[in-house]
Tab-separated table of C-alpha atoms and ligand atoms in Angstrom:
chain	number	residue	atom	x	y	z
A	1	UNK	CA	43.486	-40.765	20.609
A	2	UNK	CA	40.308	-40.030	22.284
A	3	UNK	CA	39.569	-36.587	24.015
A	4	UNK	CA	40.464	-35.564	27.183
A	5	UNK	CA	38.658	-34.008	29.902
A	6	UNK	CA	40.945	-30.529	31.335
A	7	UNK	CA	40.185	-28.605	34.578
A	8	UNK	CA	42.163	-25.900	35.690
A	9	UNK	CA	41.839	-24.038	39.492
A	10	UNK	CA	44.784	-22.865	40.196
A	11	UNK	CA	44.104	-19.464	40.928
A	12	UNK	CA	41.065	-17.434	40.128
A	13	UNK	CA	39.547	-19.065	36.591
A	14	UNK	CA	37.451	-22.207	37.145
A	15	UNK	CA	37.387	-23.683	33.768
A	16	UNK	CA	36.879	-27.308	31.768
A	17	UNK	CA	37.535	-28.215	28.141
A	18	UNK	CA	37.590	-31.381	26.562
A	19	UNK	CA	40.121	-31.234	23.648
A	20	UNK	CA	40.724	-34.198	20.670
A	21	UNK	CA	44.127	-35.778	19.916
A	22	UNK	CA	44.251	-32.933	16.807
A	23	UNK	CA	44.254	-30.058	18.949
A	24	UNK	CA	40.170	-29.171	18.362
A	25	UNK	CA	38.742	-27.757	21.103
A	26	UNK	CA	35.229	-29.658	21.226
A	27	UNK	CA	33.973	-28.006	24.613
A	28	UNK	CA	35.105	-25.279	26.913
A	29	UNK	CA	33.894	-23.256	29.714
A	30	UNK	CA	36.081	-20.821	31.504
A	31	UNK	CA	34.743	-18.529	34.410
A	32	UNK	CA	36.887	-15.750	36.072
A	33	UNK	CA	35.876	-15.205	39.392
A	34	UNK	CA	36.008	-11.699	38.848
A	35	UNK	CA	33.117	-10.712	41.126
A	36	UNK	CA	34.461	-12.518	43.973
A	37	UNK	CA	37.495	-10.915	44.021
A	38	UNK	CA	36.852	-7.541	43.071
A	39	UNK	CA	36.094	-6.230	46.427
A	40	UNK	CA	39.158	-6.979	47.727
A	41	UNK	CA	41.365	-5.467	45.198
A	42	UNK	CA	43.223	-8.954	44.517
A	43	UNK	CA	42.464	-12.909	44.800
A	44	UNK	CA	41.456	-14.088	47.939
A	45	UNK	CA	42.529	-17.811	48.290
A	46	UNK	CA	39.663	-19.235	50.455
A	47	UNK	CA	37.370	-17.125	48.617
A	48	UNK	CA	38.638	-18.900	45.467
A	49	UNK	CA	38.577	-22.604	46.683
A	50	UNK	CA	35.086	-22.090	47.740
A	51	UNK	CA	34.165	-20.807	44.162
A	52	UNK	CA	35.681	-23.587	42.584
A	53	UNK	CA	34.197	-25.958	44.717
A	54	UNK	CA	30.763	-24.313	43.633
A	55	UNK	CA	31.473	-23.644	40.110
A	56	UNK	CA	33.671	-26.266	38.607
A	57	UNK	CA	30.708	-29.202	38.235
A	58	UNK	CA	28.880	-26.907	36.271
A	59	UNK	CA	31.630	-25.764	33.900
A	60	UNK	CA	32.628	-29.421	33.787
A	61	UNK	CA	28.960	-30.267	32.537
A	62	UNK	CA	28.867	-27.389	30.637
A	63	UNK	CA	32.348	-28.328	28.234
A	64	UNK	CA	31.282	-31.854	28.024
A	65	UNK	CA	28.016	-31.318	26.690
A	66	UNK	CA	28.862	-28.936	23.851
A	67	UNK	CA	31.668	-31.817	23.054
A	68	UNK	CA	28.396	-34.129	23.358
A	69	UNK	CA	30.061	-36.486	25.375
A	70	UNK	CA	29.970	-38.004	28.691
A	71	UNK	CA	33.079	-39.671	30.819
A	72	UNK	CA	32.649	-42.575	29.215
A	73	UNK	CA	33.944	-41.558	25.916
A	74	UNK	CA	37.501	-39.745	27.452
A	75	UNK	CA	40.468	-41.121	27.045
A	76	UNK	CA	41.746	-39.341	30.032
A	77	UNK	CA	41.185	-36.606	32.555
A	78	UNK	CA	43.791	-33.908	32.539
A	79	UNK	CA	43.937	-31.586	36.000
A	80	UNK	CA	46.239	-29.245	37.392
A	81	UNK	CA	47.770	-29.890	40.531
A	82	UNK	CA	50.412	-26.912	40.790
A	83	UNK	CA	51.935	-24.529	41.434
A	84	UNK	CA	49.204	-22.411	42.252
A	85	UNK	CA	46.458	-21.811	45.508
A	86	UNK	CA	46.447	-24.634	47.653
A	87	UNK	CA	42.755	-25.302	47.836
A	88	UNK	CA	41.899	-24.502	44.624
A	89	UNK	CA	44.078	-27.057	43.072
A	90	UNK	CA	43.033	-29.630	45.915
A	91	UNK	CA	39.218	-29.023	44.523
A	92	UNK	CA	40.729	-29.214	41.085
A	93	UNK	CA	42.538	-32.280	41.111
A	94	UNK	CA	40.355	-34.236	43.219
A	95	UNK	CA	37.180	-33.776	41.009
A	96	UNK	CA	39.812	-34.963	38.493
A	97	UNK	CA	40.677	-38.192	40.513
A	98	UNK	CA	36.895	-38.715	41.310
A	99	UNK	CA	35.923	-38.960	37.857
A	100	UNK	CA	39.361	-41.642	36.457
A	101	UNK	CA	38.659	-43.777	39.977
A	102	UNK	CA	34.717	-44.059	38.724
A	103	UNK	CA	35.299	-44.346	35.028
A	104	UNK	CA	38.508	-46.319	35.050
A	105	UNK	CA	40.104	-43.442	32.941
A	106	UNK	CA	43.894	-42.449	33.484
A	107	UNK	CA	44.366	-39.161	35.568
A	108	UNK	CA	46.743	-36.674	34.579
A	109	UNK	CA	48.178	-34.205	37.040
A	110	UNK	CA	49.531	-31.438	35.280
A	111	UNK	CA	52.047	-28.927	36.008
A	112	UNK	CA	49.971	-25.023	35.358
A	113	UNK	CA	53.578	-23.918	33.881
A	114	UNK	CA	53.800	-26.530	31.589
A	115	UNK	CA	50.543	-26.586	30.484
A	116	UNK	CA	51.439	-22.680	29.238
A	117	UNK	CA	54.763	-23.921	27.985
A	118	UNK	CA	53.436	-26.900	25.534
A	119	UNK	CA	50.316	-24.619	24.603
A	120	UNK	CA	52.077	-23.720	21.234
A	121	UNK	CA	52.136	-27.017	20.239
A	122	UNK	CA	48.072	-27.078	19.928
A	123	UNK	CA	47.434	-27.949	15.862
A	124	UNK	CA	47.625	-24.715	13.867
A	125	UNK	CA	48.957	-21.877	16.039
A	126	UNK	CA	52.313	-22.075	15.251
A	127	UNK	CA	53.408	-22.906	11.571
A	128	UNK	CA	55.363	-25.578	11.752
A	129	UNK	CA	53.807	-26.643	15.047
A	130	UNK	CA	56.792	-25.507	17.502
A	131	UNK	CA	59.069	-28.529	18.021
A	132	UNK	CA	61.196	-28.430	20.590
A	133	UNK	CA	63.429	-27.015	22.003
A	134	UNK	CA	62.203	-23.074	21.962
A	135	UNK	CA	62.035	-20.659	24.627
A	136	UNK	CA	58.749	-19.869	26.485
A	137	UNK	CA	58.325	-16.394	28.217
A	138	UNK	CA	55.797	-16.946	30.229
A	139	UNK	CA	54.646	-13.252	31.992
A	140	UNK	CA	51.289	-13.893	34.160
A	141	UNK	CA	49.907	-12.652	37.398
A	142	UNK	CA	51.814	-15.395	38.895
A	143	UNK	CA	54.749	-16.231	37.251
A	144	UNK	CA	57.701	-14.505	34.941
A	145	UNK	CA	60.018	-16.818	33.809
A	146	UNK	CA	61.907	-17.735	31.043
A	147	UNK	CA	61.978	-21.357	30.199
A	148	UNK	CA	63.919	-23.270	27.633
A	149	UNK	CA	61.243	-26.178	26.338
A	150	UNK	CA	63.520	-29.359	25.512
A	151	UNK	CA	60.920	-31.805	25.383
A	152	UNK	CA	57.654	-32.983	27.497
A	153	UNK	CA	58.328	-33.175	31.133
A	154	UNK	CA	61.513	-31.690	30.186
A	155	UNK	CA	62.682	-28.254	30.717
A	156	UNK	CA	65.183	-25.302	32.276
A	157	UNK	CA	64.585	-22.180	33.915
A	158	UNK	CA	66.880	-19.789	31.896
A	159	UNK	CA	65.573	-16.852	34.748
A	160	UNK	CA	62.958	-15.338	36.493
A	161	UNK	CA	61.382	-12.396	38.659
A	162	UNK	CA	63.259	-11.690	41.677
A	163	UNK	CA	60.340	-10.056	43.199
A	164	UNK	CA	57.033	-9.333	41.363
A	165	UNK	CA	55.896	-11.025	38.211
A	166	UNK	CA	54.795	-9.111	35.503
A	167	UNK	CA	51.240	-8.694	35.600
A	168	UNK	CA	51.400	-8.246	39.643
A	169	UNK	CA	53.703	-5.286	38.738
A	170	UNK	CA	51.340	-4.040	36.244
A	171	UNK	CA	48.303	-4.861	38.745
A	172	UNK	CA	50.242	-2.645	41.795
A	173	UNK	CA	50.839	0.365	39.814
A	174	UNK	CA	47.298	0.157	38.149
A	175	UNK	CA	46.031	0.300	41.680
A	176	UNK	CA	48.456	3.327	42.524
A	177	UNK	CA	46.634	4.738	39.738
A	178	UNK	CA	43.604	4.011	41.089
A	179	UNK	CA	42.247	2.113	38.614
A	180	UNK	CA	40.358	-1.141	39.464
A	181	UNK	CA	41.352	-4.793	39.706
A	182	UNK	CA	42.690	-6.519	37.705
A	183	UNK	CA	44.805	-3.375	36.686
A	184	UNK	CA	46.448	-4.546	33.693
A	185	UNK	CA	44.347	-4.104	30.723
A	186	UNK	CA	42.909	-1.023	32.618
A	187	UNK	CA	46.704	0.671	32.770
A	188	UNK	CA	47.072	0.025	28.794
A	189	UNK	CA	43.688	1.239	27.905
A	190	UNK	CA	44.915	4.641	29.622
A	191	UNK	CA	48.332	4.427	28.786
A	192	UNK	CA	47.345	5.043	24.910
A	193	UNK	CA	46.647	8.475	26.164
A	194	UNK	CA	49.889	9.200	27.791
A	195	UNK	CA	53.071	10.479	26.585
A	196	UNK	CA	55.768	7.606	27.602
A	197	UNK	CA	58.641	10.034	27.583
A	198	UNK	CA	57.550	12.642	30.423
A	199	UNK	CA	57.789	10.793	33.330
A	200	UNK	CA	61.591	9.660	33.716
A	201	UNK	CA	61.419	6.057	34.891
A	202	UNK	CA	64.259	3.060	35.940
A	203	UNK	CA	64.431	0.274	33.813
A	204	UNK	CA	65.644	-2.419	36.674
A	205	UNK	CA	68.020	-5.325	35.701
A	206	UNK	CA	68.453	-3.799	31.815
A	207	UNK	CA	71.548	-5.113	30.254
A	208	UNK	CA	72.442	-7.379	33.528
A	209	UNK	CA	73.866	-11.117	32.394
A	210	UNK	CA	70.844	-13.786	32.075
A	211	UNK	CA	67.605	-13.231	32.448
A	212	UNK	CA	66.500	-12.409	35.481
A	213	UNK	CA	63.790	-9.872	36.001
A	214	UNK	CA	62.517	-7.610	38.921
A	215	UNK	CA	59.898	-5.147	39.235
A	216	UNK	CA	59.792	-3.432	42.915
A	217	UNK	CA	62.156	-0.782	42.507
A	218	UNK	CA	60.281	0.620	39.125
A	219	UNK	CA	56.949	0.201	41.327
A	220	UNK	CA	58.610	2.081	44.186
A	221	UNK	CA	59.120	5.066	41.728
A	222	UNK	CA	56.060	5.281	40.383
A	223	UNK	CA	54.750	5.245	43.847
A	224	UNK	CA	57.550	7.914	44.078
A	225	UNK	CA	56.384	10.390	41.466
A	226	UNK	CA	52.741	9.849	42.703
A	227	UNK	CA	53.533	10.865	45.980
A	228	UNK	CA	55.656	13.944	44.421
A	229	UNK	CA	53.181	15.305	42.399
A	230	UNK	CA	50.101	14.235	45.272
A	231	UNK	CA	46.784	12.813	45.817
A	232	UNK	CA	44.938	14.383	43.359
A	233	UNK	CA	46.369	13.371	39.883
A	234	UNK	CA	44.673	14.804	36.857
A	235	UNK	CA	43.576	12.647	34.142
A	236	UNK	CA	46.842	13.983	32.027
A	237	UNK	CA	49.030	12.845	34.987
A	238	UNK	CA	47.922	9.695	35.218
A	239	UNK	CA	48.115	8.654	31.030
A	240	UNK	CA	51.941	10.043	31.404
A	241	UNK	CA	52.577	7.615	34.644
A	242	UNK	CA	50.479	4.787	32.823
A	243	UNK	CA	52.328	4.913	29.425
A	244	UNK	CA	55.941	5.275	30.774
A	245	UNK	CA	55.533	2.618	33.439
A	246	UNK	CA	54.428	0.157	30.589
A	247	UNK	CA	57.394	1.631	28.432
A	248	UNK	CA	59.995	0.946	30.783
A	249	UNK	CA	58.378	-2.867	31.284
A	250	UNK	CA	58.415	-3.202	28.068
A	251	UNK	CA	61.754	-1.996	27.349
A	252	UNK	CA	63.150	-4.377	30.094
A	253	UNK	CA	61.127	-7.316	28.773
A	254	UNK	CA	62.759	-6.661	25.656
A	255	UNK	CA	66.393	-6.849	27.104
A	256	UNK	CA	65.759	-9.665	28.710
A	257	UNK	CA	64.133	-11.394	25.850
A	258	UNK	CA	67.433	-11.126	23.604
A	259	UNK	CA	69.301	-12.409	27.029
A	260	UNK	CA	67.202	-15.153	26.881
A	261	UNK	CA	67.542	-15.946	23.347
A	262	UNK	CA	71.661	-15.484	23.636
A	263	UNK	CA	71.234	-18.723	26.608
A	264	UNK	CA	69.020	-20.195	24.440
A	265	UNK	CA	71.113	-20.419	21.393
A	266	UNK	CA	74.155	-21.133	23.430
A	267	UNK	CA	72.750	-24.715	24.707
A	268	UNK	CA	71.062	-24.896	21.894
A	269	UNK	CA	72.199	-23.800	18.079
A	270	UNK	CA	68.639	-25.173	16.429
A	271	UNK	CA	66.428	-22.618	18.551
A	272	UNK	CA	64.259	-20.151	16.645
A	273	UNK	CA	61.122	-19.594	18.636
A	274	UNK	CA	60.201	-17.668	21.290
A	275	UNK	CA	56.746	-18.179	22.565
A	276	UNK	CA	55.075	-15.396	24.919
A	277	UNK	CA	52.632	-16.578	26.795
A	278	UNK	CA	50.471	-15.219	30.543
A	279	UNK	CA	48.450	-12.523	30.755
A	280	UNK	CA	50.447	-10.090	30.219
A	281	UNK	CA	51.157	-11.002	26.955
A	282	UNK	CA	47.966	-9.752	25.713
A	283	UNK	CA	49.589	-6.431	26.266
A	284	UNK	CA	50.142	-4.706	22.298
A	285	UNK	CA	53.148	-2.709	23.094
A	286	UNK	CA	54.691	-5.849	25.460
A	287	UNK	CA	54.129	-8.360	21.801
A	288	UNK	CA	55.138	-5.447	19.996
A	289	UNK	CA	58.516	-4.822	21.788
A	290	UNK	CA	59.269	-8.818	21.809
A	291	UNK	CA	58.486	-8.741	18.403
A	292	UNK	CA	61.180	-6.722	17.747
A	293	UNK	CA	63.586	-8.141	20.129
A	294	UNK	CA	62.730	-11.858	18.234
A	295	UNK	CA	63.645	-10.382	14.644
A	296	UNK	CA	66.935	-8.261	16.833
A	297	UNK	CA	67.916	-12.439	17.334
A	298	UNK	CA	66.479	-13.886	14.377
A	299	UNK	CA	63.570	-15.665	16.264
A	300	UNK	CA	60.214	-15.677	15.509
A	301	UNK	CA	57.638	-15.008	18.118
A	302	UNK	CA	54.838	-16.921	18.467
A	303	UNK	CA	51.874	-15.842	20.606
A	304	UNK	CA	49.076	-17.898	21.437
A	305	UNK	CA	45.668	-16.269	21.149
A	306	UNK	CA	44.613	-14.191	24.613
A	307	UNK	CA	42.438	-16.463	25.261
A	308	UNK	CA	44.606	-19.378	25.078
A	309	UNK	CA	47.700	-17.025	27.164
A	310	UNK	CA	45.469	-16.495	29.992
A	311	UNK	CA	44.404	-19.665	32.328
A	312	UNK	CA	42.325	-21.604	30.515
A	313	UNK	CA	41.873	-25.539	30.713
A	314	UNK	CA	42.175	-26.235	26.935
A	315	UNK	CA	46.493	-25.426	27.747
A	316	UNK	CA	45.192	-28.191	30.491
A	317	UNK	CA	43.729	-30.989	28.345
A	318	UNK	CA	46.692	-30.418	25.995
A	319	UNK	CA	49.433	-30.938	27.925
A	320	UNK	CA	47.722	-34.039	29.393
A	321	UNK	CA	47.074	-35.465	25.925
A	322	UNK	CA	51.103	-34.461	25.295
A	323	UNK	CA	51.959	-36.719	28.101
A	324	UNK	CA	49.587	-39.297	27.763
A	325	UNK	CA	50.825	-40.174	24.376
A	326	UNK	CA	54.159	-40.228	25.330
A	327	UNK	CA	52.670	-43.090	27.957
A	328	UNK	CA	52.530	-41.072	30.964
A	329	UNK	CA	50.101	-40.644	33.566
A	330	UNK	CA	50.051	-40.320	37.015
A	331	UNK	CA	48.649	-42.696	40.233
A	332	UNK	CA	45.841	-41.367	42.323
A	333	UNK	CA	47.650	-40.412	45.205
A	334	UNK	CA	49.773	-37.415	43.041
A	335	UNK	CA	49.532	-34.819	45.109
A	336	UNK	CA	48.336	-30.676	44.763
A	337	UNK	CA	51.617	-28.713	45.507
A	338	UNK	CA	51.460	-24.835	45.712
A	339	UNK	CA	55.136	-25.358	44.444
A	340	UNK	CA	56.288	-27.054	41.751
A	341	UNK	CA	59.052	-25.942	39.501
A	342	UNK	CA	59.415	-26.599	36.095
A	343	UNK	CA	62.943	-28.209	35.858
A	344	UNK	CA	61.514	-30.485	38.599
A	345	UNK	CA	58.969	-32.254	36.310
A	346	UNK	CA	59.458	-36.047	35.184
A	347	UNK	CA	60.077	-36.650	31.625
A	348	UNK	CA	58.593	-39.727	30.411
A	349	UNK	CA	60.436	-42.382	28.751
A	350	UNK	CA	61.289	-41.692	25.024
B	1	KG4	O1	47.891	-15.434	32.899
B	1	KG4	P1	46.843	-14.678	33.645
B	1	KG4	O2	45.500	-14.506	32.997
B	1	KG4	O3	46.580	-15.299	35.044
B	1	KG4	C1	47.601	-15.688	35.919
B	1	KG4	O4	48.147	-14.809	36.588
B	1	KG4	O5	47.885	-16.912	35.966
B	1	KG4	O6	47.475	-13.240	33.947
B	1	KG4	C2	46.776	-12.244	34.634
B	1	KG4	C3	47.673	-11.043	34.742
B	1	KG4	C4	47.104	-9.950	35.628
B	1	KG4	O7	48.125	-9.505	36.469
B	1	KG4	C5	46.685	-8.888	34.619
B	1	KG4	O8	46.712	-7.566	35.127
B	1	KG4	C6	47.719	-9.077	33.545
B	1	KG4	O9	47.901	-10.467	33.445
B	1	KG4	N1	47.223	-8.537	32.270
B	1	KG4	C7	47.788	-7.500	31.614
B	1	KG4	C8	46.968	-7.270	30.486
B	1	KG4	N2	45.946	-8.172	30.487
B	1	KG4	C9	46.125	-8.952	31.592
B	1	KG4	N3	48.867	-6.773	31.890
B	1	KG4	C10	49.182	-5.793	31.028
B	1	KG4	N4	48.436	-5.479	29.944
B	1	KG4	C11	47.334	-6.184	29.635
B	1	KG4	N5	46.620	-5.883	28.551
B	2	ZN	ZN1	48.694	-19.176	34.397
C-alpha cells in the first residue's frame, strides 16, 4: 500500500506525517501551539484555527519532504474531522480535501478518538500487534473514556467522565497550584517532592458499577484545602497537595480500570489488553497504577510511546491506512463535527 498523507487540528497541535502500509513513520512534523495559548492559561479556539491555518502548509511540506515525496506518490490523505474545535478541524480537513480533489487521491476523514484507539496497532509497539477486541483508556485533555475496540469503525463506550477529563482535572488543580499551563507534567514534576499521604483527599466514583469517571468534586477539595490553609502556600504545601491529588487520580483510574476490564471480559472472554493512551498517560505513577490494575485482571497494558499518546498525525495517517485497506474512504462533502462519538462511527464492510 502506498503512504498516506495525516493532518491532525483538532485542538492545539498542528501536525502532518506521512506513514507506509508497515507502520514506518517516513515524515512527521508536529507543532504545539504552546506560545499561543500560554497567555491565556488554556486553548483559545479562534486563536487555534488561525494558527493552523498559518502553520499547517508548512508542517505539511515539512513531513513530506523528509518522506521525499510529493502528493503524487500517496495513496491517500488521512485528516481529522472530529470531535474536536470547530475551526481547527474545518482548516484541517479541508486542506485534506484540497489536496485528494487536485491529486485524484481518496480522502479519509478520521475520527481523533479512533485514531488514538487503533494507534496500538502501528507495526512493533505491541507484541503481537493488538488484535481486536481490547480495551482503550484513552485519558487526554479532552476526552476520558473507556472504549472496547471490536474492530475498525467498530467500537463501544464502556464509560466516561461525567464532568472533567483527566488531564483538564490535572490542568485545573495545576493552576490552583499556580503552576503554568499546561499543568500536567508541571503537577508531577512537583508532586515527586510531596508526601501523598498528608493531605486527606476523595477518591470520587471508587468502587461504583462501570466505569464512569468524574473529577469536580476532588478539584473542589483541593481548591478546599488551598483556601484552608491560604494564599500563600509554601513550597512543602504545595508538593503534599500535588502528590496526593495525583494519588487519589491515580487510585481512581485504577478502580475504574479493573471495572473496565470486568465489562470487557464479560462481552468478551478473548480480551487481554488494555491500551492507555492521551496525555495523561505519560504520567509514571498513572502507567504505574494501571500497570498494576492490568496484572490485578490478568491484562497486559500496552502504552504507546508519549509521543505517539499525545495528538500527533502519525495516530492520523494510521487509522486512515486501517480503513483504507479495509476499502473505506469517505466523499468530499464529509463534514468537520465538534461531536462525534465513537460507537457512532461506520464500520466498513468485512
Ligand atoms: O492527549 P493530549 O496531548 O491532548 C489532548 O488533550 O487531546 O493531552 C493533554 C493533556 C493535558 O491536560 C496535560 O496536562 C495532560 O494531558 N498531561 C499530563 C501529563 N502530561 C500531559 N497529565 C498528568 N501528568 C503528565 N505527565
Ligand atoms: Zn487527542
Amino acid at each position: 500500500m502506498k503512504p498516506v498523507l495525516g493532518i491532525e487540528t483538532s485542538c492545539d497541535e498542528t501536525a502532518a506525517a506521512v506513514v507506509d502500509g508497515d507502520g514506518r513513520i517516513l515524515g512527521e512534523a508536529v507543532l504545539t501551539q504552546l506560545a499561543e495559548h500560554a497567555p491565556f492559561g488554556g486553548v483559545v479556539p479562534e486563536i487555534a484555527a488561525r494558527a493552523h491555518l498559518r502553520y499547517l502548509p508548512g508542517q505539511v511540506r515539512q513531513a513530506m519532504s523528509e518522506a521525499r515525496m510529493t502528493f503524487g506518490d500517496l495513496g491517500g490523505i488521512a485528516a481529522t474531522a472530529g470531535p474536536g474545535l470547530i475551526g481547527g478541524l474545518i482548516v484541517g480537513s479541508q486542506f485534506g480535501k484540497g489536496v485528494s480533489l487536485a491529486r485524484g487521491i481518496p480522502f479519509v476523514a478520521v475520527n481523533h478518538l479512533e485514531a488514538h484507539a487503533l494507534t496500538a496497532r502501528l507495526p512493533g509497539l505491541v507484541p503481537d500487534g493488538a488484535p481486536f477486541p481490547y480495551l482503550l483508556f484513552l485519558l487526554s485533555g479532552g476526552h476520558s473514556q473507556c472504549i472496547a475496540v471490536m474492530g475498525v469503525g467498530r467500537h463501544l463506550r464502556l464509560g466516561g467522565t461525567l464532568d472533567d477529563a483527566a488531564g483538564e482535572a490535572f490542568d485545573k488543580v495545576a493552576k490552583l497550584l499556580g503552576l503554568a499551563w499546561p499543568g500536567g507534567p508541571a503537577l508531577e514534576a512537583i508532586a515527586a517532592n510531596g508526601d501523598p499521604g498528608r493531605i486527606e483527599l476523595p477518591r470520587p466514583m471508587m468502587h461504583r458499577p462501570g466505569c464512569d469517571l468524574s473529577f469536580s468534586g476532588l478539584k473542589t477539595a483541593v481548591a478546599q484545602t488551598i483556601a484552608r490553609i491560604g494564599p500563600d502556600l509554601s513550597d512543602g504545601q504545595r508538593a503534599d497537595i500535588a502528590a496526593g491529588f495525583q494519588r487519589a487520580v491515580v487510585d481512581v483510574l485504577a478502580d475504574r480500570a479493573v471495572h473496565a476490564m470486568d465489562m470487557m471480559r464479560t462481552r468478551f472472554p478473548s480480551a487481554g489488553l488494555l491500551v492507555v493512551a492521551g496525555g495523561v498517560a505519560s504520567n509514571a505513577a498513572v502507567r504505574t497504577g494501571l500497570a498494576k490494575a492490568a496484572g490485578s485482571r490478568g491484562f497486559s497494558l500496552a502504552a504507546p510511546p508519549v509521543r505517539l499518546c499525545s495528538d500527533n498525525a502519525v495516530m492520523v495517517a494510521w487509522a486512515g491506512i486501517e480503513r483504507l485497506r479495509l476499502g473505506g474512504s469517505d466523499s468530499l462533502d464529509a463534514a468537520a463535527r465538534p461531536r462525534w462519538p465513537l460507537d457512532t462511527l461506520e464500520a466498513p464492510p468485512v
